[in-house]
PDB file of C-alpha atoms in Angstrom:
ATOM      1  CA  MET A   1       0.000   0.000   0.000  1.00 51.00           C
ATOM      2  CA  ALA A   2       1.216   3.558  -0.893  1.00 56.00           C
ATOM      3  CA  GLN A   3       1.837   6.079   1.781  1.00 60.00           C
ATOM      4  CA  GLN A   4      -0.587   9.065   1.772  1.00 62.00           C
ATOM      5  CA  ASP A   5       0.754  12.637   1.696  1.00 71.00           C
ATOM      6  CA  THR A   6      -2.278  14.158   3.420  1.00 76.00           C
ATOM      7  CA  VAL A   7      -2.624  14.364   7.156  1.00 78.00           C
ATOM      8  CA  GLU A   8      -5.980  14.412   8.886  1.00 82.00           C
ATOM      9  CA  PRO A   9      -6.665  17.629  10.775  1.00 83.00           C
ATOM     10  CA  THR A  10      -6.482  17.239  14.498  1.00 87.00           C
ATOM     11  CA  ARG A  11      -8.549  18.778  17.232  1.00 88.00           C
ATOM     12  CA  ARG A  12      -5.658  21.177  17.893  1.00 88.00           C
ATOM     13  CA  ASP A  13      -5.810  22.441  14.255  1.00 87.00           C
ATOM     14  CA  PHE A  14      -9.536  23.100  14.657  1.00 90.00           C
ATOM     15  CA  LEU A  15      -8.933  25.040  17.887  1.00 91.00           C
ATOM     16  CA  TYR A  16      -6.252  27.213  16.204  1.00 90.00           C
ATOM     17  CA  ILE A  17      -8.596  28.083  13.321  1.00 92.00           C
ATOM     18  CA  ALA A  18     -11.572  28.757  15.617  1.00 93.00           C
ATOM     19  CA  THR A  19      -9.472  30.944  17.923  1.00 94.00           C
ATOM     20  CA  GLY A  20      -8.085  32.946  14.988  1.00 93.00           C
ATOM     21  CA  ALA A  21     -11.577  33.469  13.526  1.00 94.00           C
ATOM     22  CA  MET A  22     -12.979  34.638  16.868  1.00 95.00           C
ATOM     23  CA  GLY A  23     -10.007  36.998  17.285  1.00 94.00           C
ATOM     24  CA  ALA A  24     -10.671  38.524  13.838  1.00 93.00           C
ATOM     25  CA  VAL A  25     -14.373  38.990  14.652  1.00 94.00           C
ATOM     26  CA  GLY A  26     -13.462  40.562  18.002  1.00 93.00           C
ATOM     27  CA  ALA A  27     -10.967  42.948  16.408  1.00 92.00           C
ATOM     28  CA  GLY A  28     -13.585  43.993  13.842  1.00 90.00           C
ATOM     29  CA  ALA A  29     -16.189  44.547  16.568  1.00 92.00           C
ATOM     30  CA  LEU A  30     -13.699  46.615  18.553  1.00 91.00           C
ATOM     31  CA  ALA A  31     -12.643  48.710  15.516  1.00 90.00           C
ATOM     32  CA  TRP A  32     -16.168  49.391  14.184  1.00 89.00           C
ATOM     33  CA  PRO A  33     -17.075  52.256  16.595  1.00 89.00           C
ATOM     34  CA  PHE A  34     -13.846  54.051  15.704  1.00 87.00           C
ATOM     35  CA  ILE A  35     -14.478  53.665  11.965  1.00 87.00           C
ATOM     36  CA  ASP A  36     -18.164  54.590  12.252  1.00 85.00           C
ATOM     37  CA  GLN A  37     -17.446  57.824  14.121  1.00 86.00           C
ATOM     38  CA  MET A  38     -15.659  59.139  10.996  1.00 84.00           C
ATOM     39  CA  ASN A  39     -18.938  59.212   9.032  1.00 82.00           C
ATOM     40  CA  PRO A  40     -20.650  62.615   8.779  1.00 75.00           C
ATOM     41  CA  ASP A  41     -23.402  63.272  11.298  1.00 74.00           C
ATOM     42  CA  ALA A  42     -27.060  63.823  10.388  1.00 70.00           C
ATOM     43  CA  SER A  43     -26.764  67.622  10.365  1.00 68.00           C
ATOM     44  CA  ALA A  44     -24.001  67.470   7.766  1.00 67.00           C
ATOM     45  CA  LEU A  45     -25.906  64.984   5.640  1.00 63.00           C
ATOM     46  CA  SER A  46     -28.981  67.214   5.687  1.00 62.00           C
ATOM     47  CA  LEU A  47     -26.911  69.939   4.023  1.00 64.00           C
ATOM     48  CA  ALA A  48     -25.740  67.586   1.290  1.00 79.00           C
ATOM     49  CA  SER A  49     -28.493  68.742  -1.061  1.00 85.00           C
ATOM     50  CA  ILE A  50     -31.035  71.543  -1.180  1.00 88.00           C
ATOM     51  CA  GLU A  51     -34.007  72.323  -3.376  1.00 89.00           C
ATOM     52  CA  VAL A  52     -34.359  75.833  -4.790  1.00 89.00           C
ATOM     53  CA  ASP A  53     -37.410  77.308  -6.530  1.00 88.00           C
ATOM     54  CA  VAL A  54     -36.015  79.281  -9.480  1.00 90.00           C
ATOM     55  CA  SER A  55     -39.376  79.960 -11.127  1.00 88.00           C
ATOM     56  CA  ALA A  56     -39.641  83.367  -9.413  1.00 87.00           C
ATOM     57  CA  VAL A  57     -36.169  84.520 -10.555  1.00 90.00           C
ATOM     58  CA  GLU A  58     -36.947  87.022 -13.282  1.00 90.00           C
ATOM     59  CA  GLU A  59     -34.704  87.962 -16.193  1.00 91.00           C
ATOM     60  CA  GLY A  60     -31.764  90.036 -14.964  1.00 89.00           C
ATOM     61  CA  GLN A  61     -32.321  89.000 -11.345  1.00 92.00           C
ATOM     62  CA  SER A  62     -29.968  87.044  -9.057  1.00 91.00           C
ATOM     63  CA  ILE A  63     -30.550  85.154  -5.849  1.00 92.00           C
ATOM     64  CA  LYS A  64     -28.140  83.704  -3.315  1.00 93.00           C
ATOM     65  CA  VAL A  65     -28.785  80.464  -1.423  1.00 92.00           C
ATOM     66  CA  MET A  66     -26.584  78.586   1.031  1.00 91.00           C
ATOM     67  CA  TRP A  67     -25.390  75.051   0.257  1.00 88.00           C
ATOM     68  CA  ARG A  68     -22.879  73.191   2.463  1.00 85.00           C
ATOM     69  CA  GLY A  69     -22.076  76.456   4.195  1.00 84.00           C
ATOM     70  CA  LYS A  70     -21.180  78.231   0.940  1.00 90.00           C
ATOM     71  CA  PRO A  71     -23.159  80.808  -1.023  1.00 92.00           C
ATOM     72  CA  VAL A  72     -24.523  79.697  -4.385  1.00 92.00           C
ATOM     73  CA  PHE A  73     -25.353  82.396  -6.922  1.00 93.00           C
ATOM     74  CA  ILE A  74     -28.284  81.720  -9.246  1.00 92.00           C
ATOM     75  CA  ARG A  75     -28.808  84.288 -11.989  1.00 93.00           C
ATOM     76  CA  ASN A  76     -31.349  84.514 -14.791  1.00 92.00           C
ATOM     77  CA  ARG A  77     -29.276  86.373 -17.362  1.00 91.00           C
ATOM     78  CA  THR A  78     -30.535  88.786 -19.987  1.00 93.00           C
ATOM     79  CA  ALA A  79     -30.170  88.114 -23.704  1.00 92.00           C
ATOM     80  CA  LYS A  80     -27.471  90.816 -23.853  1.00 93.00           C
ATOM     81  CA  GLU A  81     -25.458  89.109 -21.082  1.00 91.00           C
ATOM     82  CA  ILE A  82     -25.663  85.754 -22.869  1.00 91.00           C
ATOM     83  CA  GLU A  83     -24.637  87.341 -26.162  1.00 91.00           C
ATOM     84  CA  GLU A  84     -21.622  89.039 -24.535  1.00 90.00           C
ATOM     85  CA  ALA A  85     -20.558  85.773 -22.869  1.00 90.00           C
ATOM     86  CA  ASN A  86     -20.849  83.832 -26.136  1.00 90.00           C
ATOM     87  CA  ALA A  87     -18.731  86.449 -27.947  1.00 91.00           C
ATOM     88  CA  VAL A  88     -15.659  85.825 -25.762  1.00 90.00           C
ATOM     89  CA  PRO A  89     -13.062  83.627 -27.499  1.00 91.00           C
ATOM     90  CA  LEU A  90     -11.723  80.779 -25.349  1.00 91.00           C
ATOM     91  CA  ALA A  91      -8.177  81.980 -26.018  1.00 90.00           C
ATOM     92  CA  ASP A  92      -8.967  85.201 -24.088  1.00 90.00           C
ATOM     93  CA  LEU A  93      -9.834  83.288 -20.909  1.00 91.00           C
ATOM     94  CA  PRO A  94      -7.204  82.661 -18.209  1.00 92.00           C
ATOM     95  CA  ASP A  95      -9.005  79.382 -17.341  1.00 91.00           C
ATOM     96  CA  THR A  96     -10.405  77.468 -20.320  1.00 90.00           C
ATOM     97  CA  ASN A  97     -11.882  74.681 -18.146  1.00 91.00           C
ATOM     98  CA  ALA A  98     -15.660  74.847 -17.544  1.00 90.00           C
ATOM     99  CA  ARG A  99     -15.319  73.758 -13.864  1.00 90.00           C
ATOM    100  CA  ASN A 100     -18.838  72.330 -14.142  1.00 88.00           C
ATOM    101  CA  ALA A 101     -19.477  69.306 -11.896  1.00 88.00           C
ATOM    102  CA  ASN A 102     -22.280  68.251 -14.262  1.00 88.00           C
ATOM    103  CA  LEU A 103     -19.928  67.829 -17.242  1.00 89.00           C
ATOM    104  CA  ALA A 104     -16.701  65.987 -18.001  1.00 90.00           C
ATOM    105  CA  ALA A 105     -13.651  67.369 -16.187  1.00 88.00           C
ATOM    106  CA  ASP A 106     -12.054  68.523 -19.446  1.00 90.00           C
ATOM    107  CA  ALA A 107     -15.103  70.428 -20.779  1.00 90.00           C
ATOM    108  CA  GLU A 108     -14.241  73.824 -22.250  1.00 92.00           C
ATOM    109  CA  ALA A 109     -15.371  77.044 -20.576  1.00 89.00           C
ATOM    110  CA  THR A 110     -17.859  78.035 -23.268  1.00 91.00           C
ATOM    111  CA  ASP A 111     -20.953  79.878 -22.104  1.00 88.00           C
ATOM    112  CA  VAL A 112     -23.109  76.854 -22.954  1.00 90.00           C
ATOM    113  CA  ASN A 113     -20.940  74.588 -20.771  1.00 90.00           C
ATOM    114  CA  ARG A 114     -21.281  76.978 -17.835  1.00 88.00           C
ATOM    115  CA  ALA A 115     -25.051  77.525 -18.106  1.00 86.00           C
ATOM    116  CA  VAL A 116     -28.010  75.256 -17.380  1.00 82.00           C
ATOM    117  CA  GLU A 117     -28.674  72.883 -20.262  1.00 79.00           C
ATOM    118  CA  GLY A 118     -32.035  73.667 -21.834  1.00 80.00           C
ATOM    119  CA  ASN A 119     -32.217  77.059 -20.063  1.00 83.00           C
ATOM    120  CA  GLU A 120     -29.037  78.872 -21.085  1.00 84.00           C
ATOM    121  CA  ALA A 121     -30.173  82.097 -19.411  1.00 88.00           C
ATOM    122  CA  LEU A 122     -29.905  80.444 -15.994  1.00 90.00           C
ATOM    123  CA  ILE A 123     -26.502  80.104 -14.379  1.00 91.00           C
ATOM    124  CA  VAL A 124     -25.752  78.402 -11.034  1.00 92.00           C
ATOM    125  CA  MET A 125     -22.344  78.851  -9.382  1.00 93.00           C
ATOM    126  CA  VAL A 126     -20.660  78.486  -6.006  1.00 92.00           C
ATOM    127  CA  GLY A 127     -20.093  82.105  -4.966  1.00 90.00           C
ATOM    128  CA  VAL A 128     -16.593  81.728  -3.577  1.00 91.00           C
ATOM    129  CA  CYS A 129     -13.663  83.469  -5.267  1.00 87.00           C
ATOM    130  CA  THR A 130     -11.111  80.919  -6.422  1.00 85.00           C
ATOM    131  CA  HIS A 131      -8.230  83.140  -5.311  1.00 86.00           C
ATOM    132  CA  LEU A 132      -8.565  83.244  -1.512  1.00 85.00           C
ATOM    133  CA  GLY A 133     -12.172  82.251  -0.816  1.00 82.00           C
ATOM    134  CA  CYS A 134     -13.789  85.693  -0.613  1.00 85.00           C
ATOM    135  CA  ILE A 135     -17.408  86.307  -1.641  1.00 89.00           C
ATOM    136  CA  PRO A 136     -17.635  88.270  -4.926  1.00 90.00           C
ATOM    137  CA  LEU A 137     -20.185  91.034  -5.482  1.00 89.00           C
ATOM    138  CA  GLY A 138     -22.789  90.423  -8.198  1.00 87.00           C
ATOM    139  CA  GLN A 139     -23.386  92.577 -11.274  1.00 87.00           C
ATOM    140  CA  ALA A 140     -20.087  94.341 -10.702  1.00 86.00           C
ATOM    141  CA  GLY A 141     -16.609  94.535 -12.149  1.00 84.00           C
ATOM    142  CA  ASP A 142     -15.293  95.221 -15.628  1.00 89.00           C
ATOM    143  CA  PHE A 143     -17.372  92.476 -17.267  1.00 88.00           C
ATOM    144  CA  GLY A 144     -20.763  92.930 -15.569  1.00 86.00           C
ATOM    145  CA  GLY A 145     -20.586  89.581 -13.793  1.00 89.00           C
ATOM    146  CA  TRP A 146     -18.995  89.278 -10.364  1.00 90.00           C
ATOM    147  CA  PHE A 147     -16.203  91.241  -8.735  1.00 92.00           C
ATOM    148  CA  CYS A 148     -14.125  90.274  -5.704  1.00 90.00           C
ATOM    149  CA  PRO A 149     -13.136  93.581  -4.083  1.00 88.00           C
ATOM    150  CA  CYS A 150     -10.619  91.948  -1.725  1.00 86.00           C
ATOM    151  CA  HIS A 151      -7.992  91.295  -4.409  1.00 86.00           C
ATOM    152  CA  GLY A 152      -9.540  92.574  -7.647  1.00 89.00           C
ATOM    153  CA  SER A 153     -10.728  89.440  -9.464  1.00 91.00           C
ATOM    154  CA  HIS A 154     -13.253  90.134 -12.238  1.00 92.00           C
ATOM    155  CA  TYR A 155     -15.642  87.411 -13.487  1.00 92.00           C
ATOM    156  CA  ASP A 156     -17.913  87.714 -16.523  1.00 92.00           C
ATOM    157  CA  THR A 157     -21.643  86.927 -16.698  1.00 90.00           C
ATOM    158  CA  ALA A 158     -20.814  83.228 -17.142  1.00 90.00           C
ATOM    159  CA  GLY A 159     -18.699  83.189 -13.954  1.00 90.00           C
ATOM    160  CA  ARG A 160     -15.429  82.851 -15.857  1.00 92.00           C
ATOM    161  CA  ILE A 161     -12.326  84.616 -14.530  1.00 93.00           C
ATOM    162  CA  ARG A 162     -11.364  87.398 -16.899  1.00 92.00           C
ATOM    163  CA  LYS A 163      -8.983  89.607 -14.920  1.00 91.00           C
ATOM    164  CA  GLY A 164      -7.207  89.516 -11.578  1.00 90.00           C
ATOM    165  CA  PRO A 165      -5.341  86.997  -9.422  1.00 92.00           C
ATOM    166  CA  ALA A 166      -8.028  84.261  -9.276  1.00 90.00           C
ATOM    167  CA  PRO A 167      -6.666  81.170 -11.056  1.00 92.00           C
ATOM    168  CA  GLU A 168      -9.961  79.437 -11.917  1.00 91.00           C
ATOM    169  CA  ASN A 169     -13.549  80.059 -12.967  1.00 92.00           C
ATOM    170  CA  LEU A 170     -16.263  80.010 -10.318  1.00 92.00           C
ATOM    171  CA  LEU A 171     -17.329  76.403  -9.723  1.00 92.00           C
ATOM    172  CA  VAL A 172     -20.650  75.078 -10.995  1.00 92.00           C
ATOM    173  CA  PRO A 173     -22.025  72.691  -8.356  1.00 92.00           C
ATOM    174  CA  PRO A 174     -23.750  69.406  -9.160  1.00 91.00           C
ATOM    175  CA  PHE A 175     -27.445  70.142  -9.687  1.00 88.00           C
ATOM    176  CA  GLU A 176     -30.456  69.022 -11.684  1.00 88.00           C
ATOM    177  CA  PHE A 177     -34.010  70.101 -12.403  1.00 85.00           C
ATOM    178  CA  ILE A 178     -36.377  67.906 -10.403  1.00 87.00           C
ATOM    179  CA  SER A 179     -39.478  69.651 -11.735  1.00 86.00           C
ATOM    180  CA  GLU A 180     -40.396  72.762 -13.675  1.00 84.00           C
ATOM    181  CA  GLY A 181     -38.760  75.691 -11.874  1.00 85.00           C
ATOM    182  CA  LEU A 182     -37.273  73.589  -9.068  1.00 88.00           C
ATOM    183  CA  ILE A 183     -33.610  72.566  -8.948  1.00 89.00           C
ATOM    184  CA  GLN A 184     -31.797  70.314  -6.530  1.00 89.00           C
ATOM    185  CA  ILE A 185     -28.215  71.326  -5.720  1.00 88.00           C
ATOM    186  CA  GLY A 186     -25.995  68.540  -4.453  1.00 84.00           C
TER     187      GLY A 186
END
């Protein structure tokens, strides 16, 4: 008869495996409260998205809402403002990236890529200057868009940086229309 290469597991082998498994379960149970405490609390999650009624925003009017502790500018632009924004060549822009969370990361900073699809008059942007985090003033500056008086950054009516120390266009947050005249930001 040939000698077998396999050895039957003993009771000691079973006890080693069972002890190791129980130790792993215990370590996981001990670590879980520390891992779970890193999740955001309910108050932070409630700020993750907001709904904004934009049906009352008339042409030429802007509103400001707060989202995640930051101001969000929503403007219903005039036909003249849209025309001026469309007339700007991309080569004249310091930042040619759209900075629109709703589009691909490499989308160009055309007026259409910065505005709301299907309602190009409406523009939604996080109202924080990309230079040092100041809050720009609306309908101000050399281009009729936003102006940050702290350091002199000028944004056009599409929220694109045109002049000053700010390195990037104002950010367009993730948003979508959830019904006629109602958008959800976040």
